[in-house]
Coordinates of C-alpha atoms in Angstrom, one line a residue:
Chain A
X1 CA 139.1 146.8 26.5
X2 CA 136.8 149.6 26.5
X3 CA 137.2 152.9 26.8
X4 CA 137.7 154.0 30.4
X5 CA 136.0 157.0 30.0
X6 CA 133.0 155.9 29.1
X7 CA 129.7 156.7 31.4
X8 CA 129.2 153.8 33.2
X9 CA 126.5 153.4 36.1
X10 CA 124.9 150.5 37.7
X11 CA 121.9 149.6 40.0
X12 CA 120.4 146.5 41.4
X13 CA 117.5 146.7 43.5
X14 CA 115.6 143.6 45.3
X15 CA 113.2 144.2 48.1
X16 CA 110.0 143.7 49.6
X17 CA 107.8 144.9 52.3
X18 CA 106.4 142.4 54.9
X19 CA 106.4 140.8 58.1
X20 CA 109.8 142.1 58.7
X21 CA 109.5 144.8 57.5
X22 CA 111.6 146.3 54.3
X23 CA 113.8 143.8 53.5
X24 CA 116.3 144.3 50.6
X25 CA 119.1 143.7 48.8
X26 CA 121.0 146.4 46.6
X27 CA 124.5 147.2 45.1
X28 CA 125.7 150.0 42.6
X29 CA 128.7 151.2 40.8
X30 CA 130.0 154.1 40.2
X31 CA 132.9 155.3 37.9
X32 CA 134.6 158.2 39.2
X33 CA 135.5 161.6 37.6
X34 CA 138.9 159.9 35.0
X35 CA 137.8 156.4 34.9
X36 CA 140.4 155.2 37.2
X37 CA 138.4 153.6 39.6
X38 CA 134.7 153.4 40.8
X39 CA 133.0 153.3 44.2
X40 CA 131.1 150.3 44.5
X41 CA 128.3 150.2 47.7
X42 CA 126.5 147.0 48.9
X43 CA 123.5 147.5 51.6
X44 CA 121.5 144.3 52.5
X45 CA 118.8 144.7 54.9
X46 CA 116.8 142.1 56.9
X47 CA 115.5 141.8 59.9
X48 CA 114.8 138.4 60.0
X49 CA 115.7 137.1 63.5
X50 CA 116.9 140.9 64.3
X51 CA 119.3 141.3 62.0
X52 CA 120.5 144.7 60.8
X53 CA 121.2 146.9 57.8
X54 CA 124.7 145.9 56.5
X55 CA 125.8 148.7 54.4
X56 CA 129.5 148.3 52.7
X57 CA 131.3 150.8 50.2
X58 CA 134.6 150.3 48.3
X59 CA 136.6 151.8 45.5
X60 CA 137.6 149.3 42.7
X61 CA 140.2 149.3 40.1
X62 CA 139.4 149.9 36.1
X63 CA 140.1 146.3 35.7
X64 CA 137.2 145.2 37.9
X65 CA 134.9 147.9 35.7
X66 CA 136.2 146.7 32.3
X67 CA 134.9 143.1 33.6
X68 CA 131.8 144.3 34.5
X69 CA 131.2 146.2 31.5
X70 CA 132.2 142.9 30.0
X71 CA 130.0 140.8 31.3
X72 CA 126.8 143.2 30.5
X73 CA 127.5 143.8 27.2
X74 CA 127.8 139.8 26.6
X75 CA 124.7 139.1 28.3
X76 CA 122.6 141.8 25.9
X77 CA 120.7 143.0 28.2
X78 CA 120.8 146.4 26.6
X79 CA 118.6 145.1 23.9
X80 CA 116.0 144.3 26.2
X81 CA 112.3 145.8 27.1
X82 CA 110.6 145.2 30.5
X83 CA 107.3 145.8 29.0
X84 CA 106.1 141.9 29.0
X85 CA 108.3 141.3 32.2
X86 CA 105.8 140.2 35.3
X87 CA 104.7 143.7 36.9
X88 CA 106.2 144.2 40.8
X89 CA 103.9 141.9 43.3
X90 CA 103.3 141.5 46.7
X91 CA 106.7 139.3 47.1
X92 CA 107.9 142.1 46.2
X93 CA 110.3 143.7 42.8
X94 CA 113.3 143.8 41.4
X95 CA 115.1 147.0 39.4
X96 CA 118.0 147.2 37.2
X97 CA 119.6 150.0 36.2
X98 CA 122.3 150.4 33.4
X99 CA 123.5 153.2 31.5
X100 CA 126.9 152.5 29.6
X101 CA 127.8 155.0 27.3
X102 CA 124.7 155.9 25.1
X103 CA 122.8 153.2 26.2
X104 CA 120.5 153.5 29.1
X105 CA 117.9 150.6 30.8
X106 CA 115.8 150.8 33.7
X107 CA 113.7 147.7 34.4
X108 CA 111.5 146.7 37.1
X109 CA 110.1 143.6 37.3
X110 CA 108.7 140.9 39.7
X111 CA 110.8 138.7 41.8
X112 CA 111.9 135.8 40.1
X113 CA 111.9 132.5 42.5
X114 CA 112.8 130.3 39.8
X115 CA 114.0 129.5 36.3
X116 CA 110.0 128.1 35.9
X117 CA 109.0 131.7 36.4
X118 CA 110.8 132.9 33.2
X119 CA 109.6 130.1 31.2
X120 CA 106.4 130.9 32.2
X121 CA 106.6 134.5 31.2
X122 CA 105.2 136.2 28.2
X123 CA 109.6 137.0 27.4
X124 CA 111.2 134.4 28.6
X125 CA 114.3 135.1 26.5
X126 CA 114.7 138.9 27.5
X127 CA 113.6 137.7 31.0
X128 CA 116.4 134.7 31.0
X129 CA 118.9 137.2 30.2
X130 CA 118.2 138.9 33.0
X131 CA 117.9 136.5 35.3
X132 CA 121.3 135.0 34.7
X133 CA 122.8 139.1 34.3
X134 CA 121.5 139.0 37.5
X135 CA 123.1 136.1 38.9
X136 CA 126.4 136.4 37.7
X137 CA 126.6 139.9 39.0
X138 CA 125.6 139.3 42.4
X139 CA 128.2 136.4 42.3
X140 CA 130.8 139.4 41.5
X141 CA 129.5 141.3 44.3
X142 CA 129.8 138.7 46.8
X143 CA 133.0 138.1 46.1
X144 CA 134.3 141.1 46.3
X145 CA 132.9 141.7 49.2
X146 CA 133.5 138.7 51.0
X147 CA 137.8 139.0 49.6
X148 CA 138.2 142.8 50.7
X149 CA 135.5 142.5 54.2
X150 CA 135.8 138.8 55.6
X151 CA 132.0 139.1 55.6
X152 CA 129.4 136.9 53.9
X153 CA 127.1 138.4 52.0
X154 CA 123.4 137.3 52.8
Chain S
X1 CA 159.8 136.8 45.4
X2 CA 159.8 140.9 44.9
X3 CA 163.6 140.6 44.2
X4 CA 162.7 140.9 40.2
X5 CA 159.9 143.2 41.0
X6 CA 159.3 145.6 38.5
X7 CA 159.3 149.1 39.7
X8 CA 157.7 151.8 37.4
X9 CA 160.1 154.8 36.9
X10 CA 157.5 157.4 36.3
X11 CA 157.3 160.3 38.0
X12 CA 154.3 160.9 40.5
X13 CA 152.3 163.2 39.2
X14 CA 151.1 166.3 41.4
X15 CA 147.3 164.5 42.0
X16 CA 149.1 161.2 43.0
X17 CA 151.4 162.7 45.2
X18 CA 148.3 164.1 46.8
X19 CA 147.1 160.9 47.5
X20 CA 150.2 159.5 49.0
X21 CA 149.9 162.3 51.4
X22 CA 146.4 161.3 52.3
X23 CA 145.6 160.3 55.7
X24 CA 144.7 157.3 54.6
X25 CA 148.3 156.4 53.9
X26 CA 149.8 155.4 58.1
X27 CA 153.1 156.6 58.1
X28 CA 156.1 155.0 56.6
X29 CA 154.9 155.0 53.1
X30 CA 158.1 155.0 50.5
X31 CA 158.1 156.1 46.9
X32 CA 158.7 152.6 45.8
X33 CA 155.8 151.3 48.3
X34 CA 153.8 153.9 46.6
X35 CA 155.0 152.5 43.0
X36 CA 154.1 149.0 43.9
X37 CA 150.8 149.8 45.1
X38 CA 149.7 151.5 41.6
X39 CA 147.6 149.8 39.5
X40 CA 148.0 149.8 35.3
X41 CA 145.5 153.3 35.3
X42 CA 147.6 154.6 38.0
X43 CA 145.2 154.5 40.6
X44 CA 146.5 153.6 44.0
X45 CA 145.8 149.6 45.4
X46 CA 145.0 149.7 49.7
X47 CA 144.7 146.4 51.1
X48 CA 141.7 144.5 52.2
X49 CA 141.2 143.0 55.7
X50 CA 143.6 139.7 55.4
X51 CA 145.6 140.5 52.4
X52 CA 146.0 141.9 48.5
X53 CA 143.6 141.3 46.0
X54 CA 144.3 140.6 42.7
X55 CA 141.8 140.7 40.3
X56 CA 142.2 138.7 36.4
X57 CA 140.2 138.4 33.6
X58 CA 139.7 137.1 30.1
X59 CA 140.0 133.7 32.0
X60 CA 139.1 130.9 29.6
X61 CA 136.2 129.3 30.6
X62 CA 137.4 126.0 30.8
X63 CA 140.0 126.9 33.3
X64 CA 140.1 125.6 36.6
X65 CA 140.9 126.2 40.2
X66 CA 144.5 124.3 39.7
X67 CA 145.6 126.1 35.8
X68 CA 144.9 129.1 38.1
X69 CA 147.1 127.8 41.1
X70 CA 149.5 126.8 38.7
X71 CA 150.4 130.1 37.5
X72 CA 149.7 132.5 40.5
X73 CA 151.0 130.0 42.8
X74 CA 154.5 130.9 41.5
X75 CA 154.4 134.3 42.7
X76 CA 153.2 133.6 46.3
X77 CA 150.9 132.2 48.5
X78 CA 147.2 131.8 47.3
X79 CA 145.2 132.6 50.1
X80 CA 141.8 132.7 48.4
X81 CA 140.8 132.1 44.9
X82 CA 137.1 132.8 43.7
X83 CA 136.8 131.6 40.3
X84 CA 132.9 131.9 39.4
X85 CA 131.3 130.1 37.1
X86 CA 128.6 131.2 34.1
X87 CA 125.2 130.6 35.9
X88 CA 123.9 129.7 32.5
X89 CA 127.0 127.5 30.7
X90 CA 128.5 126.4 33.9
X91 CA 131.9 127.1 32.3
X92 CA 133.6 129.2 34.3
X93 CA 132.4 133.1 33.9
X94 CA 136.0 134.6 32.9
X95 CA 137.6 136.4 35.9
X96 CA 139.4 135.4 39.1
X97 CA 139.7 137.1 42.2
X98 CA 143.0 136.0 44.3
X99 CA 144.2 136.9 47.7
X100 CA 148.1 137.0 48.5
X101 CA 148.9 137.7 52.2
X102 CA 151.8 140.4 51.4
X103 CA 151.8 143.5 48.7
X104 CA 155.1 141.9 47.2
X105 CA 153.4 138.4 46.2
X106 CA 150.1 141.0 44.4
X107 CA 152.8 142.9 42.6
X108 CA 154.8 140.2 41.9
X109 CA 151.4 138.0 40.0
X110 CA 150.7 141.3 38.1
X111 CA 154.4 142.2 36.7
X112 CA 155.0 138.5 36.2
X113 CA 151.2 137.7 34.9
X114 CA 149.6 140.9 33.0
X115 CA 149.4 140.2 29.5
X116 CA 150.5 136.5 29.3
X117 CA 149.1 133.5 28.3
X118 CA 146.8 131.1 30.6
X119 CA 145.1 128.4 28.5
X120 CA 146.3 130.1 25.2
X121 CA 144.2 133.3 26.0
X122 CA 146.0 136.6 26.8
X123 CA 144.4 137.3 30.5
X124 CA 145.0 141.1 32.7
X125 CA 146.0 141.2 35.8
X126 CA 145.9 144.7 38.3
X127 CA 144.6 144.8 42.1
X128 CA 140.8 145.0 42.3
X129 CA 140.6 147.3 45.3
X130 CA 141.8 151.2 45.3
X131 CA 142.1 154.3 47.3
X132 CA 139.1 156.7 46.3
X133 CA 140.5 160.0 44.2
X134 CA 141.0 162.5 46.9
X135 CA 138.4 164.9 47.5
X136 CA 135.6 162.0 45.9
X137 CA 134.6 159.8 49.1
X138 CA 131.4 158.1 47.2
X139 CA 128.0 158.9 49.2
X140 CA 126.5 161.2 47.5
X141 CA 123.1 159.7 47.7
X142 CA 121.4 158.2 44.0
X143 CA 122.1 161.6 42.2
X144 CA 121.1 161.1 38.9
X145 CA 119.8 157.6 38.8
X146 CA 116.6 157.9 37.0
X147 CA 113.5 155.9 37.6
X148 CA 114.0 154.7 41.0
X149 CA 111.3 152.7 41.9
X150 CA 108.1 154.6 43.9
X151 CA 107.6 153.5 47.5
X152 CA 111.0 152.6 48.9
X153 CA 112.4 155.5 49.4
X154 CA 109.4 156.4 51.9
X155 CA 110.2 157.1 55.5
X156 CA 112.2 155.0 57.6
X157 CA 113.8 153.1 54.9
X158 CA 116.9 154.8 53.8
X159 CA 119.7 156.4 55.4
X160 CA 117.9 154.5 58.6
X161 CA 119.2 156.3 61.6
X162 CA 121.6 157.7 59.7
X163 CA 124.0 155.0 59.9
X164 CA 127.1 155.4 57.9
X165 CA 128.4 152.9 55.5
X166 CA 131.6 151.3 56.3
X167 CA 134.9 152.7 54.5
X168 CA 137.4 150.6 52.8
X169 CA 139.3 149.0 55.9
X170 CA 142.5 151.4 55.4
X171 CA 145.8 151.6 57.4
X172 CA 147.9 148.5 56.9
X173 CA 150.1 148.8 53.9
X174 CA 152.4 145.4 54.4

């Protein structure tokens, strides 16, 4: 288990502007002050066929934290560089923010529609990794969200 | 169920007793309610809309949705079970998330689960959802995130009308 009072902070960021305006997706955690808990916020905005910005907040256990510390440092996304990652586009961008203990990322890149688009890219192994990072975070999110709200996500 | 419930002796401890007094907690709430609701850190569960949720991990990743029933059904009735799976493997990713409908069924799965076996790996077991630390209700804005990304935070797109986020729903404590 790791140490609960380690700094821990994360950011996901998806979003473009367009015909509907600026549509988005984004979730963060938090730890708070003794590592006890975190506050964990969700907002999703689209307003596709009017619909409006859900914004959601929520305080989760150390467990829930150690998992997610878990699951970034498998994935290894701390040893990865953005610099050959597709540059933001018209579709759009995505960020990911990270800082656990010393270690600190902040990566932008384009939106990835699928698994062809990493292959395609000039890092398609640092780019996997974050594609799946990605995913299986978002999967965590959703759950949570949909267990303690009764809502579905997206 | 509950009858074997474990009930941690230790005293509260000025900040916690703090909390118990927090408006938060409607009416009625016992030391021993307040014992069962903490977690292994000593933070302080709340309930989510239809129930308790109990977070587990170090799940093997061939587990499935009956070795998880299996165990946890034994301490109550499984209302929902969200056991995600490795987008890359496919194996399952190593947590589950389960809903119990009362707080004696949750604390029941966590005395009677932490720190045992499932699949020959030594899984945890605490509530995934807690009361804030008083005097720390989140907002705050994106203080100190660094290298936010130019153009979305231009006019109109946050804090949109300034509509608040939705709390924790907060109140029910059976």
């Amino acid at each position: 288990m790791s140490a609960a009072n380690e700094p821990f902070y994360l950011r996901y960021y998806s979003g473009h502007s367009g015909r509907f305006g600026h549509e988005f997706l984004e979730f963060d955690f938090r730890v708070l002050g003794d590592g006890r808990s975190a506050t964990a916020r969700y907002a999703n905005n689209s307003n596709y066929r009017n619909d409006s910005l859900i914004r959601k907040e929520m305080c989760v256990s150390s467990l829930v934290i150690d998992e997610i510390k878990r699951i970034i440092k498998d994935s290894e996304i701390m040893k990865e560089d953005d610099e050959k990652w597709p540059t933001k586009n018209k579709d759009g961008k995505q960020e990911l923010e990270i800082r656990l203990g010393n270690d600190h990322i902040s990566f932008e890149t384009a939106k990835i529609g699928s698994i062809n688009d990493v292959t395609d890219s000039a890092d398609p192994e640092g780019l996997r990794v974050f594609y799946y990072l990605v995913q299986d975070l978002k999967a965590l999110v959703f759950s949570l969200i949909a267990l303690h709200f009764k809502i579905k996500p997206i | 169920m509950g009858d074997d419930m474990e009930v941690d002796d230790a005293p509260l401890s000025p900040q916690q007793e703090q909390e118990e007094g927090a408006p938060a907690a409607s009416g009625g709430t016992n030391s021993s309610k307040v014992a069962a609701m903490q977690t292994h850190t000593k933070a302080t569960a709340v309930r989510s809309i239809e129930g308790w949720i109990v977070m587990v991990t170090n799940v093997h990743e061939e587990a499935d949705e009956e070795a998880i029933q299996d165990k946890f059904g034994e301490f109550g009735e499984i209302k929902n079970l969200h056991l995600n799976l490795d987008r890359r493997s496919g194996y399952v990713k190593g947590y589950a998330l389960i809903e119990y409908p009362t707080l004696e069924e949750a604390r029941a799965a966590i005395d009677g689960a932490h720190e045992t076996k499932l699949l020959d790996q030594t899984i945890q077991v605490d509530f995934a959802f807690v009361r804030p630390p008083p005097g720390k209700t989140g907002g705050g804005g994106r203080a100190g995130t660094g290298g936010g990304g130019g153009g979305r935070n231009g006019p109109g797109n946050r804090n949109r009308g300034g509509r608040s986020r939705s709390r924790s729903p907060v109140g029910r404590d059976d």
